Coordinates of C-alpha atoms in Angstrom, one line a residue:
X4 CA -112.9 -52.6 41.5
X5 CA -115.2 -50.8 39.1
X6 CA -114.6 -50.8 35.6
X7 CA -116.4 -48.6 32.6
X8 CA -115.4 -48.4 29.1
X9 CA -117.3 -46.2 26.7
X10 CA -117.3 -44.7 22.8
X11 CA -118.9 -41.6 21.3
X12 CA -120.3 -40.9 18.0
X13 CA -121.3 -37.4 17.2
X14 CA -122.6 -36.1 14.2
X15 CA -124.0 -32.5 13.0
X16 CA -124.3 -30.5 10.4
X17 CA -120.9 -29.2 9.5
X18 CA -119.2 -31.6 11.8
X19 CA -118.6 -35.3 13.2
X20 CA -116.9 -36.5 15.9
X21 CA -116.1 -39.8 18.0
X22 CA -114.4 -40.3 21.4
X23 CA -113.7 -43.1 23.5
X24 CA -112.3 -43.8 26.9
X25 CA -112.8 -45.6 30.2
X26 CA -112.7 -44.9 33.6
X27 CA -111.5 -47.4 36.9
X28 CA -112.5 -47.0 40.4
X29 CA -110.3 -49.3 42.8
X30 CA -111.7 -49.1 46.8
X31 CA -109.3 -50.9 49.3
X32 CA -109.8 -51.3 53.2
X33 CA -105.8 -51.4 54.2
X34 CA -106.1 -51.3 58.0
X35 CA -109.5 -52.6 59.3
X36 CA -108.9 -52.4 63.6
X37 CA -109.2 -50.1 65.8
X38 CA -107.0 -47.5 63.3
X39 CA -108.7 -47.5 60.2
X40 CA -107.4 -46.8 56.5
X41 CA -109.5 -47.0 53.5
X42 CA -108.4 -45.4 49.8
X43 CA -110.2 -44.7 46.9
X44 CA -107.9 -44.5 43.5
X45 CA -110.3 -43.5 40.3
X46 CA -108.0 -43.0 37.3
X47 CA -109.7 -42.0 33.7
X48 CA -108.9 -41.2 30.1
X49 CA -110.6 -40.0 27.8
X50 CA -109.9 -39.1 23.9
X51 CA -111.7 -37.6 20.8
X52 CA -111.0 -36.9 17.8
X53 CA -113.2 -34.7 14.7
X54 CA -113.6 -37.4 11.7
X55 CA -115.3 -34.7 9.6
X56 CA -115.7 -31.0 9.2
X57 CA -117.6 -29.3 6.1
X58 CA -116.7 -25.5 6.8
X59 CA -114.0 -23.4 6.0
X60 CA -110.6 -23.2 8.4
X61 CA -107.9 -20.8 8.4
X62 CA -104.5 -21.5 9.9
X63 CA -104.9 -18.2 12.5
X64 CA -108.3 -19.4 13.7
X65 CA -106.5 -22.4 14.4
X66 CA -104.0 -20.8 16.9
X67 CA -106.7 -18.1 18.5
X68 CA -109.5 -20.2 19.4
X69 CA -108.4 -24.3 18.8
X70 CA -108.4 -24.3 22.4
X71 CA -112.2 -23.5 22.7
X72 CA -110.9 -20.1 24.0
X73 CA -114.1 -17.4 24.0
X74 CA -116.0 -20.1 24.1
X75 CA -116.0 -21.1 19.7
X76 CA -114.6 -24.7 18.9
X77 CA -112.6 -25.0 15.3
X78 CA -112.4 -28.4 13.9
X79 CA -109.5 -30.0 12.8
X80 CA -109.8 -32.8 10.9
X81 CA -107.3 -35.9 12.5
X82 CA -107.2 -33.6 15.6
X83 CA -109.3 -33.9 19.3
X84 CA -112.4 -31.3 19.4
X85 CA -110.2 -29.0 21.9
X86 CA -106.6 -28.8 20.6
X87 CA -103.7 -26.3 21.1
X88 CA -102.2 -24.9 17.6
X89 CA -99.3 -22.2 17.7
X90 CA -97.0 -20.4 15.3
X91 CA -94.1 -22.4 14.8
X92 CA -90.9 -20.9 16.5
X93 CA -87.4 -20.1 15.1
X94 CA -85.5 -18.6 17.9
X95 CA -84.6 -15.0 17.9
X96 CA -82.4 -12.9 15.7
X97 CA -78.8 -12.8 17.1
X98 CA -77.9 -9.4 16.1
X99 CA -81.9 -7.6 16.9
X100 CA -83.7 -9.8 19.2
X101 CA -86.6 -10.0 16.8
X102 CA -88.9 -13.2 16.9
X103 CA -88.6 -15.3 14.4
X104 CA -90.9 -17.9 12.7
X105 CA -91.5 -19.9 9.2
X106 CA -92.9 -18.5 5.7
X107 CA -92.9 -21.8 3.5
X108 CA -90.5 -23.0 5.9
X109 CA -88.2 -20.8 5.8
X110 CA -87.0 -18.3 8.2
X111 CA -88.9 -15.0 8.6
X112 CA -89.6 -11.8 10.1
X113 CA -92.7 -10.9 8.0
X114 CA -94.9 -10.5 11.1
X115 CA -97.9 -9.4 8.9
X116 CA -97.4 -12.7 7.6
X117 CA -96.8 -14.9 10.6
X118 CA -99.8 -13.5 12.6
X119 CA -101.9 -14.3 9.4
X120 CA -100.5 -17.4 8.0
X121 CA -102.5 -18.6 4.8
X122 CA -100.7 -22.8 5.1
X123 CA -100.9 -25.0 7.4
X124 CA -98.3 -26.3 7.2
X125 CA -96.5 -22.7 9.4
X126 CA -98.6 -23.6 12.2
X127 CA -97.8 -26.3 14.8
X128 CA -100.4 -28.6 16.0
X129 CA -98.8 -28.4 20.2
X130 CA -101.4 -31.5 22.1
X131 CA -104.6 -32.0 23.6
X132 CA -106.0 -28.7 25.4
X133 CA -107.9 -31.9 27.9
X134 CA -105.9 -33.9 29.7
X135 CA -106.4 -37.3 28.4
X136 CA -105.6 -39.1 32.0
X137 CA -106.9 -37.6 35.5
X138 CA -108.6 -39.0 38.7
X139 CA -107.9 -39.1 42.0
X140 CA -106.6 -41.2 45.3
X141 CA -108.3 -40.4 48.4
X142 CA -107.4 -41.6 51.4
X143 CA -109.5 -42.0 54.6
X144 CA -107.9 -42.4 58.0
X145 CA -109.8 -43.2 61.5
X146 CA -109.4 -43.7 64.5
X147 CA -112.8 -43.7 66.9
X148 CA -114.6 -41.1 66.1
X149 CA -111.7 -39.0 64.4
X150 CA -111.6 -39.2 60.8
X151 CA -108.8 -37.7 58.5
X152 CA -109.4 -37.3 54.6
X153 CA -106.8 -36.4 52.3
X154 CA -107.7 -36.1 48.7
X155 CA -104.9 -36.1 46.1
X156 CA -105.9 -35.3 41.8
X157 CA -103.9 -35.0 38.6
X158 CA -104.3 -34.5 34.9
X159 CA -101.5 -35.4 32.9
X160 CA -100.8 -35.1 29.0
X161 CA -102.1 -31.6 27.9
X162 CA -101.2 -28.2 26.7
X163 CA -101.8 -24.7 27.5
X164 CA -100.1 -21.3 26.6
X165 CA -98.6 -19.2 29.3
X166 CA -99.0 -15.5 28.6
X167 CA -95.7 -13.3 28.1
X168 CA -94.9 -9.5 27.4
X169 CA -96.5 -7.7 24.9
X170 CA -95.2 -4.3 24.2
X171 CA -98.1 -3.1 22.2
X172 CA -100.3 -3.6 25.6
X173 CA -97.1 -2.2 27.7
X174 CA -96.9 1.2 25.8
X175 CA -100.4 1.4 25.2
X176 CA -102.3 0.3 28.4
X177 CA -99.1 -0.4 30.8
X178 CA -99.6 -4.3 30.6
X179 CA -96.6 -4.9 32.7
X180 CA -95.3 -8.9 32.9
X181 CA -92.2 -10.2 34.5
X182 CA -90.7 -11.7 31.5
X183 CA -90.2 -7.8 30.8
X184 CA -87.0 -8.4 32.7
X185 CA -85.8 -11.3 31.0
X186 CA -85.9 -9.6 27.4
X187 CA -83.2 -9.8 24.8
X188 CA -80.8 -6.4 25.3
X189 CA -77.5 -7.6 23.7
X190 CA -76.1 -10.0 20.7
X191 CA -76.0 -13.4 22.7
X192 CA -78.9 -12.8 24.6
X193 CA -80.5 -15.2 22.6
X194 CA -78.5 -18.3 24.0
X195 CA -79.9 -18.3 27.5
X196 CA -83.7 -16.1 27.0
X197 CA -86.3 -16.3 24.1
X198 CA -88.3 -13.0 25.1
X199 CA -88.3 -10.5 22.3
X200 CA -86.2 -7.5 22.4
X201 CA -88.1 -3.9 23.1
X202 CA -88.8 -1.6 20.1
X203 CA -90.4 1.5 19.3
X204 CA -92.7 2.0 17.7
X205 CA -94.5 -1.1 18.6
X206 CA -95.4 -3.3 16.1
X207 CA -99.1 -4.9 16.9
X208 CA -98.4 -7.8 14.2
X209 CA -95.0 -8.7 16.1
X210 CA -96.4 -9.4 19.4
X211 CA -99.5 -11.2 18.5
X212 CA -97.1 -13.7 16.6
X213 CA -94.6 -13.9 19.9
X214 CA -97.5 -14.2 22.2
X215 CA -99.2 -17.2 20.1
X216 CA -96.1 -19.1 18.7
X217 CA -94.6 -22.3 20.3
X218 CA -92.1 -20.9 22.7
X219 CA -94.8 -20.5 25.1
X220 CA -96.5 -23.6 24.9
X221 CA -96.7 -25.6 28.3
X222 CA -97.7 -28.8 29.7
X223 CA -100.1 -29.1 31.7
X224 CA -99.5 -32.2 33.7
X225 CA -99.6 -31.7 37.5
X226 CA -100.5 -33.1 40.5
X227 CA -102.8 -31.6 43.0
X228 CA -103.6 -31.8 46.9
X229 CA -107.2 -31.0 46.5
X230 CA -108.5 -31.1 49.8
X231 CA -108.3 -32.1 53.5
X232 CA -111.2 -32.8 55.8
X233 CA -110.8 -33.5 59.4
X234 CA -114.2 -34.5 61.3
X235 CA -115.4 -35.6 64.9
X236 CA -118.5 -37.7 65.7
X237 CA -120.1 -37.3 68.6
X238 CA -122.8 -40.4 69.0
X239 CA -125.1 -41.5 71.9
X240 CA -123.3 -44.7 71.9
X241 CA -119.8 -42.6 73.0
X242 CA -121.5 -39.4 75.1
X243 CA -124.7 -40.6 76.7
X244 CA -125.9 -37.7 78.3
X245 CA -125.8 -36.0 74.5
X246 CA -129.1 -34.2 73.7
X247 CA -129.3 -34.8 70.0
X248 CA -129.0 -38.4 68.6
X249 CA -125.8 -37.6 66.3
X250 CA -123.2 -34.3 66.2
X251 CA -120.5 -33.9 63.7
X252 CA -117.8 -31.1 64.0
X253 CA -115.5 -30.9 60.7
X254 CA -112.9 -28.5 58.8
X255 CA -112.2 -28.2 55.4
X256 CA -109.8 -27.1 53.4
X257 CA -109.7 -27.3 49.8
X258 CA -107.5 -26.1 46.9
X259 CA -104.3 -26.5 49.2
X260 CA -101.7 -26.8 46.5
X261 CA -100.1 -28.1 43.5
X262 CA -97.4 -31.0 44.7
X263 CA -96.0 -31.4 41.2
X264 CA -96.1 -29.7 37.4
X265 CA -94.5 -30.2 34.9
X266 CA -94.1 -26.0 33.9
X267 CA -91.1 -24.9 35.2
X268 CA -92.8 -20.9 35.5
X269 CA -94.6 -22.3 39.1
X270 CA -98.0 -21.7 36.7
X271 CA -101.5 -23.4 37.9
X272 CA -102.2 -25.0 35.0
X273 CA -105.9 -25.1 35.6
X274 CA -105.6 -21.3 35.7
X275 CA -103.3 -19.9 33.2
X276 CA -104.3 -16.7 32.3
X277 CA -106.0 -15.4 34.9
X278 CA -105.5 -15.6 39.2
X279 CA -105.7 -19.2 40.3
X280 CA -108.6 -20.3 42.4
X281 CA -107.8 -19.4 46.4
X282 CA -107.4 -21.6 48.8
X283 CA -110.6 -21.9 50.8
X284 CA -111.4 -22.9 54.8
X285 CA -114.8 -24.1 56.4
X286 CA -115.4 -25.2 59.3
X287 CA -118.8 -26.4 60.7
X288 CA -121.4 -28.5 62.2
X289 CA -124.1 -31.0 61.7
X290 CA -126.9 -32.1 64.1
X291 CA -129.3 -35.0 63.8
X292 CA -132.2 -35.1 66.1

């Protein structure tokens, strides 16, 4: 067992920050004879938090880019360095379908407003845009010269935002997303779907406040078969008449697929707004002379 704890302190100019965590590496030999099994668990966390910031925030910043999305980090004070901040959610209007949020707590359709909130206090910090725990458990089976290795990760307790319709991009540049389908049509509608109803003329200010408020806010927790190996030694000791001192035939496969999540949209979490990462295949060979 292999233990390592660790803290943080950064400070800069306009900002400060500290972080702590530890990580713990567990090897076991489970079946030592002539079938081998050997696993490998490594399980982290990791945590931060800003302690300081000297510039100037707004509420909206907040909600684009808390996330570290394009690349800019926005400090919250009392919040981790990468956190996920939405516009707080109020269902939809029964009778139009309209999203609905908070102006000074209370209920509005001012979408002017709600896309450009001036308090903090109508924004909603949502978690941790890092997962705080993640690792691994490998597991290595053998028998001879046949080895079998089946890798297993997760990352559990952290956000993301799932993308939705947005009409403005629909009428404008023919966006299309599923949850087109699932939009509010008729009074009730609102009981068993929380996708805005259709109007025309769009209105820009209406979809940006949908497409960043609560509602679609996700965890991110899952649990991932990461890869498979499958290898073949060929040895002097086994095949005398080899040529070479040592061959190795072995496939690969990584990126096989996501065994749990906690989304229930069947979303990679790793890759939510774009295509997820394919699965890949190698096969190969290695010689030692």
């Amino acid at each position: 067992i292999d233990m390592n704890a660790f803290t943080n302190t950064v400070k800069g100019n306009y900002a400060d920050m500290k972080g702590h965590g530890w990580d713990v590496q567990i090897y076991t030999r489970n079946i030592n004879r002539k079938f081998k099994w050997s696993s490998q668990l490594l399980f982290s966390y990791a945590t931060d938090v800003v302690t300081h910031y000297g510039g100037t925030l707004l509420p909206s910043s907040l909600v684009n880019f808390g996330a570290g999305a394009s690349g800019y980090v926005i400090p919250l004070e009392g919040k981790p360095v990468y956190g996920v901040y939405s516009f707080r959610w109020a269902g939809l209007d029964p009778q139009t379908g309209d999203p609905r949020g908070f102006v000074n707590d209370t209920i509005s359709t001012d979408y002017a407003t709600l896309a450009n909130p001036v308090k903090f206090s109508d924004i909603e910090y949502n978690g941790p845009a890092r997962p705080k725990y993640y690792g691994g458990f490998g597991n290595t089976f053998t028998y001879k010269n046949l080895s079998l290795f089946i890798n297993i990760t997760y990352k559990l307790d952290y956000y993301f935002k799932r993308l939705s319709v947005n009409y403005y991009n629909l009428v404008n540049y023919y966006e299309v997303n599923k949850d087109y389908s699932l939009r509010w049509q008729k009074p009730g509608d609102e009981k068993t779907t929380q996708v805005p109803s259709f109007t025309y003329p769009v209105n820009y200010s209406r979809d940006i406040f949908y497409n960043s408020s609560s509602v679609l806010v996700e965890r991110g927790d899952h649990i991932r078969l990461q890869n498979i190996s499958l290898s073949y030694d060929f040895n002097k000791g086994s095949w005398h008449k080899l040529p070479l001192d040592h061959i190795k035939l072995y496939a690969y496969i990584n990126n096989v697929g996501i065994l749990w999540r906690a989304n229930k949209y069947g979303l990679d979490p790793d890759y939510p707004l774009g295509i997820p990462a394919p699965r890949t295949y190698a096969i190969g060979l290695r010689a030692d002379f």
